[in-house]
XYZ file of N, CA and C in Angstrom:
279
model
N -2.727 -21.885 -21.383
C -3.871 -22.066 -20.521
C -4.276 -20.705 -19.954
N -5.528 -20.403 -20.038
C -6.037 -19.140 -19.530
C -6.360 -19.279 -18.047
N -5.928 -18.300 -17.278
C -6.160 -18.299 -15.836
C -7.105 -17.169 -15.474
N -7.806 -17.354 -14.370
C -8.670 -16.289 -13.871
C -7.937 -15.535 -12.770
N -8.420 -14.349 -12.482
C -7.823 -13.557 -11.409
C -7.918 -14.309 -10.082
N -9.046 -14.974 -9.843
C -9.213 -15.736 -8.598
C -8.180 -16.853 -8.474
N -7.820 -17.467 -9.591
C -6.776 -18.492 -9.563
C -5.432 -17.878 -9.174
N -5.164 -16.688 -9.675
C -3.919 -16.006 -9.307
C -3.880 -15.740 -7.808
N -4.998 -15.296 -7.266
C -5.078 -15.008 -5.830
C -4.837 -16.286 -5.029
N -5.437 -17.388 -5.441
C -5.248 -18.660 -4.730
C -3.797 -19.127 -4.805
N -3.181 -18.977 -5.957
C -1.776 -19.365 -6.097
C -0.882 -18.495 -5.211
N -1.152 -17.194 -5.161
C -0.369 -16.298 -4.312
C -0.571 -16.651 -2.847
N -1.794 -16.952 -2.474
C -2.088 -17.333 -1.092
C -1.309 -18.606 -0.711
N -1.268 -19.576 -1.602
C -0.521 -20.810 -1.340
C 0.974 -20.521 -1.193
N 1.513 -19.659 -2.038
C 2.930 -19.299 -1.943
C 3.214 -18.566 -0.632
N 2.315 -17.681 -0.234
C 2.487 -16.957 1.030
C 2.455 -17.914 2.218
N 1.559 -18.890 2.178
C 1.481 -19.870 3.261
C 2.755 -20.706 3.325
N 3.283 -21.080 2.174
C 4.530 -21.841 2.139
C 5.685 -21.006 2.692
N 5.703 -19.715 2.381
C 6.744 -18.828 2.900
C 6.638 -18.706 4.419
N 5.424 -18.593 4.904
C 5.210 -18.521 6.353
C 5.738 -19.781 7.028
N 5.515 -20.935 6.417
C 6.007 -22.202 6.971
C 7.536 -22.195 7.044
N 8.190 -21.703 6.010
C 9.651 -21.623 6.011
C 10.122 -20.720 7.152
N 9.481 -19.571 7.315
C 9.856 -18.655 8.395
C 9.623 -19.283 9.768
N 8.528 -20.013 9.925
C 8.242 -20.677 11.201
C 9.301 -21.722 11.523
N 9.696 -22.499 10.532
C 10.727 -23.510 10.755
C 12.044 -22.855 11.135
N 12.397 -21.806 10.433
C 13.660 -21.108 10.718
C 13.648 -20.547 12.146
N 12.515 -19.972 12.553
C 12.409 -19.430 13.909
C 12.472 -20.550 14.944
N 11.862 -21.655 14.635
C 11.827 -22.784 15.564
C 13.198 -23.458 15.695
N 13.871 -23.642 14.562
C 15.148 -24.357 14.559
C 16.331 -23.475 14.917
N 16.198 -22.176 14.722
C 17.334 -21.287 14.901
C 18.220 -21.344 13.668
N 19.278 -20.544 13.655
C 20.174 -20.547 12.493
C 20.817 -21.925 12.311
N 21.016 -22.354 11.080
C 21.609 -23.670 10.859
C 23.056 -23.756 11.334
N 23.681 -22.606 11.546
C 25.077 -22.604 11.966
C 25.251 -22.473 13.474
N 24.139 -22.414 14.242
C 24.284 -22.290 15.693
C 24.915 -23.561 16.260
N 25.416 -23.464 17.460
C 26.108 -24.591 18.069
C 25.217 -25.827 18.053
N 25.727 -26.897 17.518
C 24.969 -28.134 17.411
C 24.278 -28.276 16.066
N 24.015 -27.141 15.415
C 23.394 -27.167 14.086
C 22.030 -27.826 14.067
N 21.542 -28.085 12.893
C 20.253 -28.748 12.720
C 20.478 -30.248 12.585
N 19.491 -30.998 13.025
C 19.556 -32.445 12.819
C 19.301 -32.726 11.339
N 19.560 -33.937 10.933
C 19.290 -34.313 9.548
C 17.821 -34.155 9.197
N 16.960 -34.526 10.134
C 15.524 -34.405 9.895
C 15.112 -32.936 9.776
N 15.674 -32.074 10.627
C 15.369 -30.647 10.539
C 15.820 -30.082 9.193
N 17.010 -30.454 8.770
C 17.520 -29.982 7.475
C 16.618 -30.437 6.334
N 16.207 -31.702 6.372
C 15.327 -32.230 5.323
C 13.974 -31.531 5.326
N 13.414 -31.312 6.509
C 12.116 -30.649 6.621
C 12.199 -29.225 6.097
N 13.245 -28.507 6.500
C 13.423 -27.128 6.045
C 13.621 -27.081 4.531
N 14.465 -27.947 4.023
C 14.752 -27.966 2.585
C 13.489 -28.266 1.780
N 12.684 -29.196 2.253
C 11.427 -29.522 1.573
C 10.481 -28.325 1.577
N 10.362 -27.666 2.719
C 9.490 -26.489 2.824
C 10.004 -25.357 1.939
N 11.309 -25.149 1.934
C 11.893 -24.081 1.120
C 11.670 -24.336 -0.371
N 11.849 -25.586 -0.790
C 11.634 -25.919 -2.205
C 10.172 -25.740 -2.598
N 9.261 -26.118 -1.715
C 7.830 -25.936 -1.997
C 7.524 -24.455 -2.180
N 8.052 -23.624 -1.286
C 7.843 -22.174 -1.391
C 8.417 -21.642 -2.703
N 9.638 -22.035 -3.003
C 10.302 -21.577 -4.226
C 9.493 -21.965 -5.464
N 9.037 -23.201 -5.508
C 8.276 -23.671 -6.666
C 6.939 -22.952 -6.792
N 6.253 -22.750 -5.676
C 4.976 -22.034 -5.704
C 5.176 -20.579 -6.120
N 6.216 -19.944 -5.597
C 6.492 -18.548 -5.957
C 6.818 -18.429 -7.445
N 7.578 -19.371 -7.960
C 7.912 -19.377 -9.385
C 6.644 -19.548 -10.227
N 5.761 -20.430 -9.790
C 4.504 -20.652 -10.513
C 3.637 -19.391 -10.504
N 3.592 -18.709 -9.360
C 2.824 -17.466 -9.281
C 3.374 -16.459 -10.284
N 4.672 -16.288 -10.308
C 5.282 -15.309 -11.208
C 4.977 -15.613 -12.673
N 5.102 -16.863 -13.061
C 4.849 -17.196 -14.466
C 3.369 -17.071 -14.810
N 2.501 -17.433 -13.875
C 1.065 -17.331 -14.120
C 0.627 -15.874 -14.197
N 1.162 -15.037 -13.322
C 0.842 -13.606 -13.355
C 1.315 -13.002 -14.677
N 2.509 -13.363 -15.112
C 3.031 -12.835 -16.376
C 2.148 -13.261 -17.549
N 1.743 -14.519 -17.548
C 0.875 -15.023 -18.619
C -0.479 -14.312 -18.605
N -1.042 -14.162 -17.422
C -2.339 -13.488 -17.281
C -2.238 -12.038 -17.760
N -1.202 -11.350 -17.328
C -1.020 -9.947 -17.715
C -0.889 -9.820 -19.234
N -0.128 -10.704 -19.834
C 0.041 -10.676 -21.289
C -1.299 -10.910 -21.986
N -2.047 -11.916 -21.514
C -3.356 -12.222 -22.109
C -4.332 -11.057 -21.978
N -4.229 -10.331 -20.865
C -5.138 -9.211 -20.604
C -4.629 -7.887 -21.189
N -3.384 -7.891 -21.691
C -2.802 -6.669 -22.240
C -2.526 -5.626 -21.169
N -2.109 -6.094 -19.986
C -1.865 -5.196 -18.855
C -0.439 -5.375 -18.357
N 0.107 -4.367 -17.675
C 1.454 -4.498 -17.109
C 1.486 -5.571 -16.009
N 2.530 -6.388 -16.049
C 2.676 -7.467 -15.079
C 2.713 -6.938 -13.650
N 3.450 -5.855 -13.421
C 3.577 -5.342 -12.057
C 2.240 -4.838 -11.512
N 1.394 -4.324 -12.381
C 0.072 -3.872 -11.945
C -0.780 -5.062 -11.513
N -0.754 -6.117 -12.311
C -1.515 -7.326 -11.971
C -0.983 -7.922 -10.674
N 0.339 -7.972 -10.534
C 0.940 -8.530 -9.321
C 0.504 -7.739 -8.087
N 0.494 -6.430 -8.182
C 0.058 -5.588 -7.067
C -1.399 -5.859 -6.725
N -2.237 -5.972 -7.734
C -3.658 -6.243 -7.500
C -3.866 -7.606 -6.845
N -3.090 -8.591 -7.263
C -3.189 -9.931 -6.671
C -2.792 -9.875 -5.201
N -1.678 -9.225 -4.904
C -1.227 -9.130 -3.506
C -2.240 -8.381 -2.640
N -2.826 -7.335 -3.184
C -3.854 -6.601 -2.436
C -5.070 -7.483 -2.192
N -5.465 -8.245 -3.187
C -6.619 -9.136 -3.031
C -6.348 -10.196 -1.970
N -5.126 -10.706 -1.923
C -4.769 -11.703 -0.905
C -4.837 -11.072 0.479
N -4.271 -9.878 0.624
C -4.281 -9.197 1.929
C -5.696 -8.916 2.404
N -6.552 -8.473 1.501
C -7.908 -8.080 1.883
C -8.839 -9.266 2.059
N -8.437 -10.438 1.578
C -9.298 -11.610 1.716
C -8.921 -12.479 2.906
N -7.859 -12.101 3.608
C -7.440 -12.876 4.781
C -8.370 -12.598 5.948
N -8.706 -13.657 6.686
C -9.535 -13.430 7.877
C -8.763 -12.643 8.923
N -9.448 -11.799 9.640
C -8.807 -10.988 10.680
C -8.444 -11.867 11.864
N -7.289 -11.594 12.440
C -6.804 -12.384 13.578
C -7.118 -11.673 14.858
């Protein structure tokens, strides 16, 4: 399946958002080994968020590799361009 550069940017943006969610949960819950630990629901929520991030990141990597191969360009160059496009397309806070 042929992908467009814009699709790569959207996939990277989704992976970044999923990663942010994982970091937010970790900050909110604290370390899983702290006194009292996480509740079962917290563990399930974190695990679900972590798996979503992992799966999205894996999809980004494979899609970038496929796109780079189709375009005859180095994968790392395409990956850098995608990350730059994501950074520059984010609304200012």
